[in-house]
Short mmCIF file of C-alpha atoms in Angstrom, two decimals:
data_model
loop_
_atom_site.label_atom_id
_atom_site.label_comp_id
_atom_site.label_asym_id
_atom_site.label_seq_id
_atom_site.Cartn_x
_atom_site.Cartn_y
_atom_site.Cartn_z
CA MET A 1268 0.01 0.02 -0.03
CA CYS A 1269 1.27 3.46 -0.72
CA ALA A 1270 2.54 5.64 2.25
CA ARG A 1271 0.70 8.52 3.66
CA ASP A 1272 3.11 11.28 3.13
CA ARG A 1273 2.58 13.25 -0.14
CA ALA A 1274 6.18 12.47 -1.60
CA ALA A 1275 5.79 8.75 -1.16
CA ALA A 1276 2.22 8.70 -2.44
CA ASP A 1277 3.46 10.48 -5.54
CA ARG A 1278 6.31 7.93 -6.01
CA CYS A 1279 3.79 5.17 -5.55
CA ALA A 1280 1.44 6.55 -8.15
CA VAL A 1281 4.30 6.90 -10.68
CA ALA A 1282 5.38 3.39 -10.01
CA LEU A 1283 1.91 1.96 -10.26
CA GLY A 1284 1.38 3.94 -13.55
CA ALA A 1285 4.59 2.61 -14.99
CA VAL A 1286 3.58 -0.88 -14.12
CA ALA A 1287 0.25 -0.40 -15.85
CA LEU A 1288 1.91 1.11 -18.90
CA PHE A 1289 4.36 -1.68 -19.27
CA SER A 1290 1.87 -4.33 -18.64
CA ALA A 1291 -0.53 -2.82 -21.43
CA ALA A 1292 2.40 -2.59 -23.76
CA SER A 1293 3.40 -6.13 -23.27
CA HIS A 1294 -0.11 -7.35 -23.87
CA ALA A 1295 -0.64 -5.02 -26.80
CA GLN A 1296 0.72 -7.50 -29.38
CA ALA A 1297 -1.18 -10.38 -28.07
CA ASP A 1298 -4.43 -8.45 -27.83
CA SER A 1299 -4.38 -7.11 -31.37
CA ARG A 1300 -5.43 -9.16 -34.45
CA PRO A 1301 -2.72 -11.57 -35.36
CA GLU A 1302 -2.18 -10.16 -38.81
CA ASP A 1303 -1.82 -6.65 -37.53
CA ALA A 1304 0.56 -7.65 -34.83
CA ALA A 1305 2.64 -9.73 -37.32
CA LYS A 1306 2.64 -6.89 -39.86
CA ASP A 1307 3.82 -4.54 -37.21
CA VAL A 1308 6.85 -6.80 -36.41
CA VAL A 1309 7.81 -7.11 -40.06
CA THR A 1310 7.48 -3.40 -40.61
CA ARG A 1311 9.66 -2.58 -37.49
CA PHE A 1312 12.21 -5.33 -38.58
CA GLU A 1313 12.66 -3.85 -42.13
CA ARG A 1314 12.85 -0.25 -40.55
CA ALA A 1315 15.52 -1.51 -38.25
CA LEU A 1316 17.35 -3.09 -41.08
CA GLN A 1317 17.44 0.24 -42.99
CA ASP A 1318 18.60 2.08 -39.90
CA HIS A 1319 21.35 -0.45 -39.20
CA ASP A 1320 19.77 -0.91 -35.78
CA VAL A 1321 21.05 -4.23 -34.49
CA PRO A 1322 19.36 -3.94 -30.95
CA GLY A 1323 16.11 -3.15 -32.76
CA ILE A 1324 16.46 -6.18 -34.89
CA ALA A 1325 17.43 -8.37 -31.92
CA ALA A 1326 14.18 -7.51 -30.20
CA LEU A 1327 12.08 -8.75 -33.13
CA VAL A 1328 13.86 -12.04 -33.92
CA ALA A 1329 13.83 -15.38 -32.01
CA ASP A 1330 17.08 -16.50 -30.52
CA ASP A 1331 16.67 -19.66 -32.59
CA ILE A 1332 15.92 -17.93 -36.01
CA VAL A 1333 16.92 -19.66 -39.05
CA VAL A 1334 17.90 -17.35 -41.93
CA PHE A 1335 18.26 -18.40 -45.63
CA GLU A 1336 19.84 -16.25 -48.26
CA ASN A 1337 20.69 -17.24 -51.81
CA GLY A 1338 21.73 -20.81 -50.84
CA HIS A 1339 23.31 -19.84 -47.49
CA ARG A 1340 21.98 -20.57 -43.90
CA ASN A 1341 22.52 -18.87 -40.62
CA ASP A 1342 21.35 -20.93 -37.48
CA GLY A 1343 20.27 -18.69 -34.61
CA TRP A 1344 20.45 -14.97 -33.87
CA GLN A 1345 24.12 -14.92 -32.84
CA ASP A 1346 25.21 -16.60 -36.25
CA PHE A 1347 22.86 -14.43 -38.26
CA ARG A 1348 24.05 -11.18 -36.39
CA ASP A 1349 27.77 -11.94 -36.46
CA ASN A 1350 28.23 -13.58 -39.92
CA HIS A 1351 25.60 -11.77 -41.96
CA LEU A 1352 24.02 -8.64 -40.50
CA VAL A 1353 27.02 -6.84 -39.04
CA PRO A 1354 29.31 -7.47 -41.89
CA GLU A 1355 26.76 -6.24 -44.42
CA MET A 1356 25.94 -3.18 -42.36
CA SER A 1357 29.57 -2.22 -42.60
CA GLY A 1358 28.96 -1.29 -46.29
CA PRO A 1359 27.16 1.91 -47.56
CA ARG A 1360 23.51 2.61 -46.92
CA HIS A 1361 21.43 2.71 -50.11
CA PRO A 1362 17.94 4.02 -50.48
CA VAL A 1363 15.29 1.30 -50.50
CA LYS A 1364 11.42 1.16 -51.02
CA GLY A 1365 9.75 -1.76 -49.43
CA THR A 1366 6.34 -3.07 -50.02
CA PRO A 1367 4.38 -5.66 -48.16
CA VAL A 1368 2.93 -8.19 -50.63
CA LYS A 1369 1.10 -10.70 -48.45
CA LEU A 1370 0.56 -11.57 -44.86
CA ARG A 1371 -1.42 -14.34 -43.32
CA ALA A 1372 -1.81 -15.13 -39.64
CA THR A 1373 -3.50 -17.50 -37.18
CA PRO A 1374 -3.53 -16.73 -33.54
CA GLN A 1375 -0.13 -18.47 -33.05
CA MET A 1376 1.74 -18.29 -36.40
CA ALA A 1377 2.08 -15.98 -39.30
CA TRP A 1378 3.87 -15.84 -42.64
CA GLY A 1379 4.32 -13.26 -45.17
CA TYR A 1380 6.50 -11.75 -47.89
CA THR A 1381 7.72 -8.33 -48.90
CA ARG A 1382 9.36 -6.87 -52.02
CA THR A 1383 12.08 -4.23 -51.54
CA GLU A 1384 13.70 -2.10 -54.27
CA LEU A 1385 17.22 -1.09 -53.77
CA PHE A 1386 18.69 2.05 -55.40
CA ALA A 1387 22.47 1.41 -55.27
CA SER A 1388 23.70 3.48 -58.25
CA SER A 1389 25.20 6.92 -57.53
CA ALA A 1390 25.12 7.50 -61.31
CA LYS A 1391 21.35 6.67 -61.61
CA PRO A 1392 19.96 7.28 -58.04
CA ARG A 1393 16.37 6.77 -59.26
CA THR A 1394 16.98 3.45 -60.98
CA VAL A 1395 16.20 0.24 -59.22
CA THR A 1396 19.44 -1.90 -59.03
CA HIS A 1397 18.45 -4.88 -57.02
CA VAL A 1398 15.16 -6.36 -55.91
CA LEU A 1399 14.97 -8.30 -52.63
CA TRP A 1400 12.19 -10.67 -51.85
CA SER A 1401 11.81 -11.45 -48.10
CA VAL A 1402 9.65 -14.30 -46.79
CA TYR A 1403 8.96 -14.18 -43.02
CA VAL A 1404 7.64 -16.84 -40.55
CA LEU A 1405 6.59 -15.54 -37.20
CA GLU A 1406 5.50 -17.26 -34.08
CA LEU A 1407 3.67 -15.90 -31.04
CA ARG A 1408 5.92 -16.65 -28.17
CA ARG A 1409 5.52 -15.68 -24.46
CA GLU A 1410 7.32 -12.30 -25.06
CA GLY A 1411 5.18 -11.54 -28.28
CA TRP A 1412 5.52 -12.17 -31.89
CA LYS A 1413 9.00 -13.11 -33.07
CA ILE A 1414 10.53 -13.81 -36.48
CA VAL A 1415 11.48 -17.57 -36.51
CA SER A 1416 12.52 -17.91 -40.11
CA LEU A 1417 13.55 -15.49 -42.81
CA ASP A 1418 14.41 -16.28 -46.40
CA TRP A 1419 16.02 -13.62 -48.56
CA SER A 1420 16.45 -13.65 -52.38
CA ILE A 1421 18.16 -10.83 -54.05
CA ALA A 1422 18.53 -10.23 -57.70
CA LYS A 1423 20.52 -7.48 -59.57
CA GLN A 1424 18.42 -5.90 -62.19
CA LYS A 1425 19.48 -5.69 -65.75
#
């Protein structure tokens, strides 16, 4: 119970408010429609990729994620982060334009794919140089929706 003096009561009210806020935020993904929650995770993941935000990406993927890219496989977050993400993020950032194509979800699992255009030519900055197709599999876990599998296929445009 909160103390009787005003300062202690104020601290107690702030603490209870914070608990309520964090509780509501943690249940927000589970309470929303599965497709909306999964789409939100994919959107935040792609934004974190563009921003080279490794902690942001880590918050959205499962520790046991499996990633496929053009015939290669990464097993788990640490392998994906250390042997794929971080090395690629050391290169230049290029403008991209992502488009969600399809997303389907049940209360426990979701899948979807996106199409991303990459503009990597400084000589022709408005020309699409590569197209990346991303396939996502998500699972609702105790901590919310997590990406458990990712399949990337990138092609250079002619």
